[in-house]
Amino acid sequence: MFRFLFDRDTWQEVFDSFSKNKLRSILTMVGVWWGILLLIGLLGSARGLENSFNRLFGSFATNSVFVWGQSTSKPFMGFQEGRQVKLSLSDAKKVEENVEGIEFLVPRNQNQATVVRNFLSGSFGINGDYPLLDQVQKKNLIHGRFINQNDIDDNKKVVVISEDAYKQLFEKDEMPIGEYIEINNINFMVIGMFENGNVNMGPTSDMHIPFTTFQQIYNQGDRIGWMMITGKPEYDIKQIEEDAKLLLKNLNKIHPKDSRAFGSFNLGKEFAKITGFLTGMQFLTWFVGIATLIAGVFAIGNILLITVKERTKEIGVRRALGATPFEIKRQIVVEAVFLTIVAGIFGIITGGWILIGLDAAFGQGDDAAIVNASVSISVVFIALVILVILGTLIGLIPAFKATSVKPIEALREE
Amino acid sequence: MLKIHQLHKSYPIGDSSLHVLKGIDLNVEDGEMVAIMGSSGSGKSTLLNIIGMLDEADSGDYILDGLPIKNLTEKKAAVYRNKFLGFIFQSFNLINYKNALENVALPLYYQGMKRKERQEKALFHLGKVGLTDWAKHLPKELSGGQKQRVAIARALAANPKLLLADEPTGALDSATSHEIMAFIQQLNDEGKTILMVTHEEDIANMCKRIVRLKDGVIMEDEKVNQVRAQEHV
Ligand SMILES: Nc1ncnc2c1ncn2[C@@H]1O[C@H](COP(=O)(O)OP(=O)(O)OP(=O)(O)O)[C@@H](O)[C@H]1O
Ligand SMILES: [Mg+2]
């Protein structure tokens, strides 16, 4: 059945009729080429945007919510409105124990402090943190390590600093690990240095010290600044947020309908919005690309129709010499598919070049708008399969046209 | 070779129709060489096309080599044309982007013959019409007579039993016409049955039998003493 595809003569015929109608064939292919180019270019750019977005947020567990205390807006159980709400470690513990679907819960504290080293100084955000933070908001450590359980247990005076803080406090090429810096006049040993992330969620975090040390030096007691909650993947982070808040209201004697007592930032929700936007963009891309592709394939069909009309006499001669209608149709369909695929492959190649160009223009550096703009092999494969199917279908029209007349009518044509 | 009985053909012209063949009876034996003559519009080409299965009769019987030709599918017709018939046209009808050899090889391609064998065979037939040296030339590089010789080689390539020629010399001057006729006579000598339409009495006299059409019927059907074309070249 498909042996003819491996027959040199089939391709000789295709090549002959191509070289006979060079300009027309090339013009024809432009449509399909453009469609594929558009599809690959747009899909690749969309992917690039998505990648850059993922890189931006990649260090965060995206199904996370931050919760902090504000002030009440409703009187409740004898309390006046306007009461300051402070979260505590026991609140955090209860939330972690009672709210369903929590993967991690990280209580955090923060303060602004002046930090001095030799003659250099600066004002930095100091965070009191547990080792767990590293799970939720991955720190890219350049040197050293993050806070560990030992540091927590022994209230160690150690600090993990950001690259930015390092630049302000250290000489170029100086090794920070093991050096001491003064935070609020207390000496801390630097144990790690991390790369500044692209996005800072919440207050600026220039330095991290053990949670317990923070408690001690700031007389923090049981109080915490805010908590970061990460949901298990199969749970809805919005539900977790609601449950946690309700429990916290209960624990702190706050009216259940008080919407201002706790502030929160639901990363999962924001992330979903952007993901939705990206999905929409991809959908649009497919739509535009395929529509263009179909238009291109129709252009091929149209040209083939004209070609077949012009070749009516030739087709008549071939039939007089014994070509069956099937053989004639097959040849025309093969030509259609061949033109479509060649145009498609050119489109894929030039689309690839465009993505390489985009990468060179916008894809370099840490804050690149487009990261690794690319399309997957499966997309290319799907596009090719669609091309073959469309090419075949569109080739059938001129093919049937070519054999719809009696041979004698074809021969009589001038 | 072929038997035709009460063949009718009309063409619809607007609302009415033009009755072109009004009951043709014709028997042709193996090895005959028949000229079909008649005034312009008398239906010569129509008859030849029906015999060639390029067109269909409205009614009547047509039996080719023992096979009744009626209500054939286009596929069957194509196979019969390929096996039994060779066509020579007035306007040569070579495929202009294929060279002489490829043109001659085309019927063999549709027979499903292997490329190498096909080329050898095509070259052999080109040799028979004296065009071995022109195998790689495109039709536009050939003279009218050469083109018709390529067409003859092509018609012969598939080794058909019956050769149908519609005014094969119509587009050629008389010297070239005689040259072409010499080839056709030689084919007939070798046993091929030949039917040709012609306007020219001298060409018709180079056949062995002349059938004259008038008003859609055979007016005259006579055997003639064949004039050898070779003597005129
Ligand atoms: N497809 C057609 N549609 C309508 N009329 C046709 C068609 N083909 C042929 N005719 C008419 O049928 C008649 C016979 O045509 P045909 O071609 O058989 O004549 P002919 O004898 O070969 O003439 P000539 O010597 O000029 O070639 C003519 O009047 C022609 O106009
Ligand atoms: Mg005629």
XYZ file of C-alpha atoms and ligand atoms in Angstrom:
679
model
C 0.000 0.000 0.000
C 2.651 2.529 1.020
C 5.395 1.016 -1.072
C 5.015 3.832 -3.570
C 6.391 6.176 -0.897
C 9.734 4.431 -1.198
C 9.599 4.379 -4.945
C 12.097 6.678 -6.534
C 9.667 7.416 -9.359
C 7.035 8.817 -7.062
C 9.538 11.374 -5.865
C 10.877 11.928 -9.338
C 7.343 12.883 -10.352
C 6.984 15.173 -7.325
C 10.330 16.742 -8.040
C 9.521 17.178 -11.739
C 6.269 18.933 -11.115
C 7.912 21.015 -8.393
C 10.785 22.162 -10.557
C 8.368 22.877 -13.362
C 6.372 25.206 -11.111
C 9.118 26.490 -8.851
C 7.878 29.967 -8.102
C 4.338 28.872 -7.603
C 5.302 26.016 -5.336
C 7.453 28.282 -3.216
C 4.748 30.926 -2.936
C 2.371 28.192 -1.929
C 4.612 26.985 0.811
C 4.981 30.433 2.316
C 1.561 30.154 3.928
C 2.301 26.952 5.765
C 5.790 28.110 6.596
C 4.396 31.274 8.157
C 1.796 29.356 10.133
C 4.333 26.983 11.653
C 6.760 29.808 12.251
C 4.075 31.689 14.145
C 3.077 28.637 16.107
C 6.633 27.765 17.123
C 7.624 31.375 17.761
C 4.603 32.174 19.887
C 4.562 28.901 21.792
C 8.277 29.221 22.472
C 7.920 32.782 23.716
C 4.995 31.801 25.903
C 7.080 29.007 27.322
C 9.942 31.450 27.835
C 7.697 33.807 29.789
C 6.459 30.917 31.837
C 9.994 29.784 32.544
C 11.065 33.255 33.574
C 8.057 33.438 35.830
C 8.837 30.060 37.297
C 12.392 31.091 37.900
C 11.138 34.204 39.652
C 8.909 32.213 41.937
C 10.778 28.987 41.730
C 12.357 29.410 45.177
C 8.915 29.490 46.753
C 6.554 26.700 47.384
C 3.792 28.301 45.389
C 0.888 26.852 47.294
C 1.754 29.012 50.263
C -0.008 31.627 52.318
C 1.461 34.169 54.746
C -0.608 35.171 57.756
C 0.128 37.991 60.224
C -1.752 39.796 62.937
C -3.279 43.244 62.481
C -5.952 44.910 64.606
C -9.532 43.864 65.190
C -12.416 45.644 63.510
C -15.254 44.188 65.592
C -15.766 44.107 69.346
C -16.020 40.546 70.700
C -16.373 38.817 74.043
C -15.828 42.007 76.010
C -12.896 43.212 73.894
C -13.053 46.558 72.153
C -12.416 46.854 68.462
C -9.029 48.132 67.455
C -7.173 45.643 69.635
C -3.721 44.688 68.339
C -3.537 41.027 67.403
C -0.269 39.241 68.078
C 0.372 35.723 66.841
C 2.235 33.365 69.088
C 4.209 30.191 68.751
C 1.403 28.250 70.380
C -1.006 29.649 67.782
C 1.307 28.342 65.132
C 1.518 24.964 66.785
C -2.268 24.669 67.067
C -2.753 25.648 63.446
C -0.213 23.100 62.355
C -1.886 20.424 64.433
C -5.494 21.182 63.601
C -5.765 22.502 60.068
C -5.985 19.822 57.472
C -3.630 19.723 54.514
C -0.631 21.606 55.893
C 2.733 20.474 54.626
C 4.917 22.976 56.454
C 4.262 25.788 58.836
C 7.084 28.225 59.477
C 6.769 30.826 62.209
C 8.914 33.862 61.547
C 10.072 37.066 63.179
C 11.629 40.122 61.705
C 13.270 43.305 62.846
C 15.207 46.099 61.276
C 18.637 46.496 62.777
C 21.899 48.279 62.263
C 24.701 45.931 61.414
C 28.321 46.873 61.761
C 31.529 45.227 60.639
C 34.803 47.049 61.166
C 34.168 50.420 59.580
C 31.309 49.340 57.381
C 27.699 49.374 58.440
C 24.158 49.268 57.127
C 20.549 48.812 58.100
C 19.190 45.354 57.403
C 16.101 43.246 57.890
C 16.946 40.567 60.456
C 14.830 37.418 60.456
C 14.462 34.881 63.165
C 14.043 31.583 61.358
C 13.800 27.856 61.666
C 15.746 25.513 59.366
C 12.400 24.634 57.799
C 12.353 27.982 55.991
C 14.849 26.563 53.567
C 12.228 24.036 52.466
C 9.548 26.581 51.815
C 11.639 29.336 50.375
C 14.705 27.711 48.960
C 17.871 29.668 49.662
C 20.517 29.422 47.011
C 23.614 29.259 49.144
C 26.827 30.515 47.604
C 28.902 29.769 50.655
C 28.334 27.884 53.875
C 25.051 26.546 55.105
C 21.663 27.589 56.381
C 20.548 27.573 60.038
C 20.289 24.079 61.497
C 18.589 22.526 64.503
C 21.756 22.807 66.590
C 21.780 26.554 66.130
C 18.162 26.631 67.301
C 18.727 24.400 70.313
C 21.769 26.299 71.553
C 20.551 29.813 70.682
C 23.707 30.208 68.683
C 24.782 33.623 67.555
C 25.176 32.753 63.920
C 23.858 34.510 60.849
C 23.206 33.695 57.217
C 23.550 36.798 55.064
C 22.419 37.735 51.595
C 24.843 38.529 48.809
C 23.686 42.150 48.915
C 24.421 42.439 52.617
C 27.816 40.853 51.988
C 28.611 43.466 49.385
C 27.827 46.233 51.848
C 29.778 44.797 54.743
C 32.713 43.008 53.182
C 35.558 43.887 50.870
C 35.501 42.391 47.454
C 36.736 38.766 47.350
C 36.765 38.573 51.136
C 35.553 35.221 52.447
C 32.619 35.917 54.775
C 32.255 32.496 56.375
C 33.613 32.490 59.933
C 33.795 36.278 60.095
C 31.916 38.172 62.741
C 29.416 40.974 62.278
C 27.705 43.076 64.931
C 23.924 43.069 65.034
C 22.565 45.427 67.659
C 26.024 45.395 69.211
C 26.046 41.631 69.527
C 28.611 39.586 67.637
C 27.295 37.022 65.183
C 29.347 34.610 63.190
C 28.542 34.382 59.504
C 27.832 30.764 58.593
C 26.319 31.151 55.141
C 25.739 33.476 52.250
C 22.835 33.138 49.804
C 22.103 34.510 46.403
C 19.529 37.279 46.350
C 16.344 35.859 44.917
C 14.496 37.593 42.155
C 11.424 38.192 44.218
C 11.112 38.953 47.885
C 7.906 37.845 49.433
C 7.058 39.801 52.527
C 9.584 41.986 54.343
C 13.123 42.204 53.026
C 15.183 39.368 54.310
C 18.802 40.361 54.325
C 19.912 38.177 57.195
C 18.650 35.079 58.934
C 19.484 34.190 62.516
C 18.173 31.246 64.549
C 14.605 31.747 65.715
C 15.524 31.154 69.340
C 18.402 33.615 69.209
C 16.030 36.202 67.805
C 13.599 35.532 70.648
C 16.376 36.020 73.135
C 17.990 39.184 71.876
C 14.719 40.957 71.185
C 12.903 39.665 74.211
C 10.308 38.353 71.887
C 8.830 35.779 74.237
C 6.332 33.576 72.522
C 5.308 36.110 69.932
C 5.878 35.670 66.226
C 5.730 38.199 63.415
C 3.969 36.038 60.878
C 3.673 32.483 59.734
C 4.248 30.919 56.372
C 1.951 28.005 55.656
C 2.548 25.631 52.770
C -0.246 23.307 51.718
C 0.155 19.772 50.504
C -0.181 19.686 46.713
C -3.579 17.982 46.734
C -5.112 20.573 49.104
C -6.615 23.903 48.172
C -4.475 26.602 49.701
C -7.436 28.985 49.882
C -9.290 26.543 52.107
C -6.235 26.131 54.319
C -6.014 29.909 54.641
C -9.648 30.139 55.724
C -9.403 27.281 58.169
C -6.235 28.655 59.704
C -7.690 32.127 60.108
C -10.857 30.812 61.692
C -8.861 28.786 64.177
C -6.626 31.750 64.938
C -9.673 33.956 65.555
C -11.004 31.354 67.901
C -7.726 31.111 69.783
C -7.361 34.881 70.080
C -10.994 35.647 70.950
C -11.736 37.499 67.764
C -15.158 37.781 66.127
C -15.387 35.037 63.476
C -16.553 37.589 60.884
C -13.764 40.030 61.639
C -12.010 40.293 58.327
C -9.312 42.736 59.358
C -7.852 41.024 62.377
C -5.433 39.021 60.239
C -3.616 40.065 57.187
C -2.596 37.492 54.654
C -1.019 37.043 51.294
C -1.991 33.960 49.441
C 0.830 33.149 47.051
C -1.116 30.208 45.684
C -3.964 32.472 44.641
C -1.695 34.999 42.956
C 0.221 32.237 41.309
C -2.959 30.702 39.959
C -3.865 34.037 38.362
C -0.569 34.255 36.519
C -0.649 30.592 35.601
C -4.130 31.163 34.250
C -2.858 34.054 32.192
C -0.026 31.954 30.810
C -2.390 29.109 29.985
C -4.629 31.592 28.221
C -1.693 32.843 26.249
C -0.735 29.341 25.199
C -4.263 28.632 24.173
C -4.329 31.809 22.127
C -1.042 30.852 20.562
C -2.312 27.460 19.512
C -5.446 29.026 18.182
C -3.655 31.679 16.151
C -0.967 29.284 14.984
C -3.362 26.581 13.874
C -5.693 29.055 12.223
C -2.749 30.433 10.253
C -1.642 26.912 9.474
C -5.045 25.968 8.158
C -5.104 29.111 6.047
C -1.679 28.167 4.726
C -2.718 24.643 3.887
C -5.782 26.000 2.136
C -3.494 28.198 0.093
C -1.608 25.064 -0.933
C -4.858 23.359 -1.825
C -5.887 26.341 -3.858
C -2.646 26.487 -5.798
C -2.777 22.751 -6.409
C -6.262 23.191 -7.749
C -4.973 25.756 -10.218
C -2.023 23.531 -11.023
C -4.292 20.598 -11.643
C -6.440 22.748 -13.889
C -3.369 23.743 -15.858
C -2.204 20.173 -15.992
C -5.561 18.821 -17.108
C -4.196 17.865 -20.500
C -1.130 16.214 -19.038
C -3.349 14.244 -16.695
C -5.486 13.258 -19.690
C -2.378 11.988 -21.492
C -1.321 10.016 -18.455
C -4.730 8.437 -18.249
C -4.651 7.579 -21.944
C -1.346 5.849 -21.249
C -2.947 3.787 -18.529
C -2.752 5.735 -15.279
C -5.652 4.739 -13.051
C -7.587 7.476 -11.284
C -6.163 6.206 -8.020
C -2.612 6.631 -9.259
C -3.376 10.168 -10.386
C -5.013 11.050 -7.075
C -2.232 9.502 -5.091
C 0.365 11.521 -6.933
C -1.466 14.776 -6.295
C -1.970 13.986 -2.622
C 1.692 13.061 -2.250
C 2.610 16.381 -3.829
C 0.303 18.234 -1.444
C 1.644 16.457 1.599
C 5.200 16.899 0.422
C 4.807 20.632 -0.095
C 3.109 21.000 3.276
C 5.753 19.044 5.113
C 8.684 20.754 3.461
C 7.110 24.115 4.227
C 6.373 22.919 7.739
C 9.931 21.799 8.335
C 11.233 25.119 7.080
C 8.794 26.760 9.470
C 10.056 24.679 12.356
C 13.669 25.476 11.538
C 13.111 29.206 11.140
C 10.870 29.180 14.203
C 13.794 27.637 16.063
C 16.068 30.398 14.813
C 13.623 32.982 16.038
C 13.610 31.394 19.469
C 17.408 31.380 19.456
C 17.293 35.052 18.480
C 14.803 35.808 21.242
C 17.020 34.030 23.694
C 20.029 36.069 22.612
C 18.080 39.318 22.830
C 15.991 38.848 25.968
C 17.082 35.625 27.534
C 20.405 36.590 29.096
C 21.066 37.509 32.706
C 19.285 36.932 35.982
C 16.325 39.188 35.322
C 15.670 37.992 31.758
C 12.102 38.461 30.597
C 12.238 35.226 28.621
C 14.030 32.176 29.885
C 14.890 29.214 27.700
C 12.249 29.974 25.080
C 11.608 26.603 23.510
C 8.989 24.176 22.294
C 8.896 20.538 23.162
C 9.503 17.808 20.620
C 5.940 16.641 21.144
C 4.613 20.022 20.015
C 6.736 19.836 16.890
C 5.556 16.295 16.335
C 1.902 17.224 16.802
C 2.340 20.124 14.411
C 3.845 17.789 11.808
C 1.064 15.247 12.224
C -1.523 17.996 11.834
C 0.308 19.115 8.712
C 0.280 15.655 7.197
C -3.416 15.238 7.903
C -4.321 18.680 6.612
C -2.068 18.228 3.594
C -3.735 14.939 2.731
C -7.221 16.314 3.153
C -6.493 19.404 1.149
C -4.738 17.399 -1.542
C -7.826 15.251 -1.979
C -9.810 18.167 -3.396
C -7.609 18.791 -6.451
C -7.045 15.034 -6.685
C -10.735 14.369 -7.126
C -11.033 17.370 -9.399
C -8.314 15.924 -11.606
C -10.076 12.613 -12.145
C -13.657 13.841 -12.172
C -13.655 14.421 -15.942
C -13.528 11.792 -18.629
C -10.047 11.312 -20.093
C -11.218 12.559 -23.450
C -12.394 15.837 -21.959
C -9.048 16.229 -20.246
C -7.257 15.545 -23.520
C -9.364 18.030 -25.428
C -8.328 20.785 -23.016
C -5.840 23.254 -24.401
C -9.562 -7.770 -33.062
C -12.567 -5.561 -32.615
C -16.253 -5.823 -33.365
C -18.580 -2.840 -33.314
C -22.303 -3.158 -33.743
C -24.880 -0.384 -33.992
C -22.812 2.151 -32.105
C -24.538 5.457 -31.298
C -23.152 8.598 -29.801
C -24.632 12.045 -29.384
C -23.399 15.148 -27.637
C -25.772 17.345 -25.679
C -25.738 20.843 -27.082
C -27.769 23.141 -24.899
C -31.258 21.668 -24.702
C -31.005 19.576 -27.834
C -28.355 17.038 -28.715
C -26.086 16.436 -31.660
C -26.297 12.897 -32.965
C -22.760 12.215 -34.178
C -22.576 8.452 -34.632
C -25.790 6.945 -35.895
C -25.264 3.224 -35.847
C -21.727 2.226 -36.769
C -20.998 -1.379 -37.721
C -17.319 -2.187 -38.026
C -15.189 -5.289 -37.748
C -11.431 -5.112 -37.729
C -9.283 -8.227 -37.897
C -5.844 -8.720 -36.386
C -3.111 -7.206 -38.482
C -5.301 -4.829 -40.424
C -4.341 -1.248 -41.119
C -7.440 0.859 -41.424
C -7.785 4.513 -42.359
C -10.907 6.305 -41.175
C -11.818 9.189 -43.437
C -14.641 11.644 -43.698
C -15.337 15.334 -43.756
C -14.616 17.501 -40.743
C -17.185 16.933 -38.029
C -18.279 13.578 -39.395
C -17.376 11.848 -36.129
C -14.020 10.216 -36.903
C -12.364 11.297 -33.694
C -15.457 10.435 -31.713
C -15.364 6.879 -33.071
C -11.652 6.505 -32.425
C -12.004 7.812 -28.864
C -14.761 5.328 -28.128
C -12.599 2.546 -29.498
C -9.805 3.856 -27.288
C -12.064 3.793 -24.227
C -11.371 7.458 -23.716
C -15.064 8.103 -24.284
C -18.199 6.013 -23.985
C -20.868 5.200 -26.533
C -24.512 5.854 -25.732
C -25.651 2.505 -27.104
C -24.435 -0.399 -29.224
C -21.900 -3.156 -28.701
C -18.163 -2.905 -28.745
C -16.031 -5.980 -28.248
C -12.271 -5.554 -28.095
C -10.180 -8.697 -28.407
C -13.085 -10.755 -27.099
C -13.791 -8.404 -24.192
C -17.115 -6.571 -24.160
C -16.392 -2.933 -23.434
C -19.353 -1.602 -21.567
C -19.871 0.269 -18.326
C -16.221 -0.080 -17.453
C -14.971 1.489 -14.272
C -12.367 4.118 -14.927
C -9.824 1.840 -13.283
C -10.574 -1.115 -15.582
C -10.556 1.158 -18.590
C -7.148 2.446 -17.526
C -5.791 -1.073 -17.240
C -7.185 -2.071 -20.684
C -5.806 1.072 -22.261
C -2.449 0.302 -20.754
C -2.471 -3.327 -21.900
C -4.193 -3.276 -25.287
C -3.914 0.185 -26.733
C -1.361 2.637 -27.933
C -2.312 6.208 -28.781
C -0.764 8.567 -31.268
C -2.179 12.077 -31.304
C -2.106 14.800 -33.899
C -0.566 17.198 -31.391
C 1.888 14.543 -30.059
C 0.837 15.134 -26.426
C 4.272 14.593 -25.008
C 4.770 15.702 -21.421
C 6.808 18.831 -21.853
C 8.940 18.621 -18.704
C 9.964 15.044 -19.303
C 12.666 14.105 -21.771
C 12.098 11.750 -24.686
C 13.167 8.675 -22.764
C 10.948 9.466 -19.778
C 8.014 10.097 -22.055
C 8.460 6.730 -23.717
C 8.865 5.034 -20.353
C 5.663 6.490 -18.919
C 3.231 3.708 -19.978
C 5.675 1.197 -18.535
C 5.679 3.124 -15.271
C 1.939 2.693 -15.088
C 2.414 -0.995 -15.790
C 4.433 -1.130 -12.609
C 7.656 -2.063 -14.348
C 10.942 -1.580 -12.515
C 12.843 1.547 -13.312
C 15.876 -0.069 -14.861
C 13.913 -2.448 -17.048
C 11.672 0.402 -18.081
C 14.546 2.577 -19.153
C 16.105 -0.217 -21.169
C 12.848 -0.934 -22.899
C 12.148 2.725 -23.571
C 15.616 3.127 -25.040
C 15.030 0.131 -27.286
C 11.818 1.642 -28.656
C 13.441 5.021 -29.107
C 16.078 3.190 -31.091
C 13.425 1.679 -33.308
C 12.254 5.146 -34.313
C 15.880 6.233 -34.723
C 16.055 8.619 -31.787
C 18.591 6.957 -29.495
C 20.720 10.077 -29.563
C 17.788 12.252 -28.568
C 16.794 10.317 -25.458
C 17.772 13.062 -23.041
C 16.165 15.880 -24.974
C 13.019 17.661 -23.893
C 10.124 17.780 -26.363
C 10.702 21.481 -27.025
C 14.128 20.631 -28.399
C 12.684 18.240 -30.983
C 11.163 18.858 -34.414
C 7.546 17.956 -35.120
C 8.545 14.737 -36.862
C 10.871 13.770 -34.025
C 8.155 14.473 -31.488
C 5.759 12.222 -33.354
C 8.404 9.520 -33.488
C 8.798 9.800 -29.716
C 5.020 9.533 -29.456
C 5.085 6.396 -31.625
C 7.819 4.895 -29.474
C 5.716 5.701 -26.433
C 2.622 4.119 -27.985
C 4.663 0.993 -28.714
C 6.470 0.794 -25.407
C 3.755 -1.173 -23.649
C 3.522 -3.545 -26.618
C -0.167 -2.912 -27.375
C -2.237 -5.011 -29.788
C -4.034 -2.062 -31.288
C -2.563 1.262 -32.258
C -4.949 4.213 -32.493
C -3.780 7.315 -34.307
C -5.838 10.468 -34.720
C -4.383 12.363 -37.671
C -0.807 11.394 -36.789
C 0.523 13.321 -39.750
C -1.879 16.233 -39.440
C 0.705 18.572 -38.001
C 3.559 17.505 -40.264
C 4.758 18.423 -43.757
C 4.411 15.767 -46.428
C 8.009 14.517 -46.344
C 7.874 14.065 -42.591
C 4.403 12.566 -42.923
C 5.765 9.875 -45.216
C 8.598 9.198 -42.838
C 6.087 8.697 -39.999
C 3.905 6.540 -42.236
C 6.910 4.397 -43.045
C 7.301 3.680 -39.352
C 3.628 2.931 -38.931
C 3.635 0.605 -41.937
C 6.629 -1.175 -40.521
C 4.727 -1.700 -37.265
C 1.840 -3.109 -39.207
C 4.210 -5.390 -41.037
C 5.330 -6.631 -37.663
C 1.737 -7.552 -36.882
C 0.254 -4.589 -35.060
C -3.340 -3.726 -35.852
C -3.607 -0.058 -36.706
C -6.548 2.332 -36.875
C -5.857 5.835 -38.012
C -7.935 8.866 -38.741
C -6.747 10.975 -41.623
C -7.856 13.668 -43.999
C -5.299 13.007 -46.640
C -6.028 10.583 -49.479
C -2.355 9.720 -50.008
C -1.921 8.856 -46.336
C -5.125 6.801 -46.428
C -3.792 4.920 -49.417
C -0.811 3.864 -47.419
C -3.218 1.825 -45.317
C -4.776 -1.461 -46.353
C -8.400 -0.480 -45.897
C -10.332 2.796 -45.966
C -13.532 3.396 -44.029
C -15.428 6.547 -44.965
C -17.848 8.192 -42.543
C -20.645 10.472 -43.565
C -23.510 11.806 -41.497
C -22.768 9.423 -38.682
C -22.723 6.202 -40.658
C -20.154 4.276 -42.640
C -20.711 5.284 -46.207
C -17.949 3.245 -47.776
C -15.617 0.514 -46.595
C -13.027 -0.752 -49.073
C -9.776 -2.661 -49.150
C -7.006 -0.852 -51.008
C -3.651 -1.695 -52.412
C -1.212 -0.383 -49.924
C 1.183 2.283 -51.173
C 4.536 1.853 -49.460
C 5.601 5.087 -47.788
C 9.244 4.115 -48.190
C 9.000 4.793 -51.916
C 8.058 8.415 -51.236
C 10.718 9.220 -48.707
N -17.452 17.073 -26.350
C -18.257 17.473 -27.347
N -19.337 18.208 -27.069
C -20.182 18.587 -28.050
N -19.974 18.321 -29.336
C -18.892 17.618 -29.681
C -17.982 17.155 -28.703
N -16.996 16.455 -29.337
C -17.278 16.498 -30.646
N -18.428 17.185 -30.872
C -19.067 17.393 -32.118
O -19.275 16.133 -32.709
C -19.009 16.208 -34.080
C -17.997 15.177 -34.447
O -16.748 15.530 -33.874
P -15.410 14.763 -34.177
O -14.331 15.404 -33.382
O -15.636 13.320 -34.012
O -15.213 15.080 -35.712
P -14.048 14.682 -36.656
O -14.620 13.836 -37.709
O -12.909 14.114 -35.896
O -13.650 16.084 -37.263
P -12.219 16.659 -37.632
O -11.876 16.065 -38.939
O -12.429 18.112 -37.740
O -11.308 16.257 -36.548
C -18.586 17.619 -34.384
O -19.674 18.323 -34.912
C -18.192 18.176 -33.051
O -18.501 19.551 -33.031
Mg -10.974 14.739 -35.373
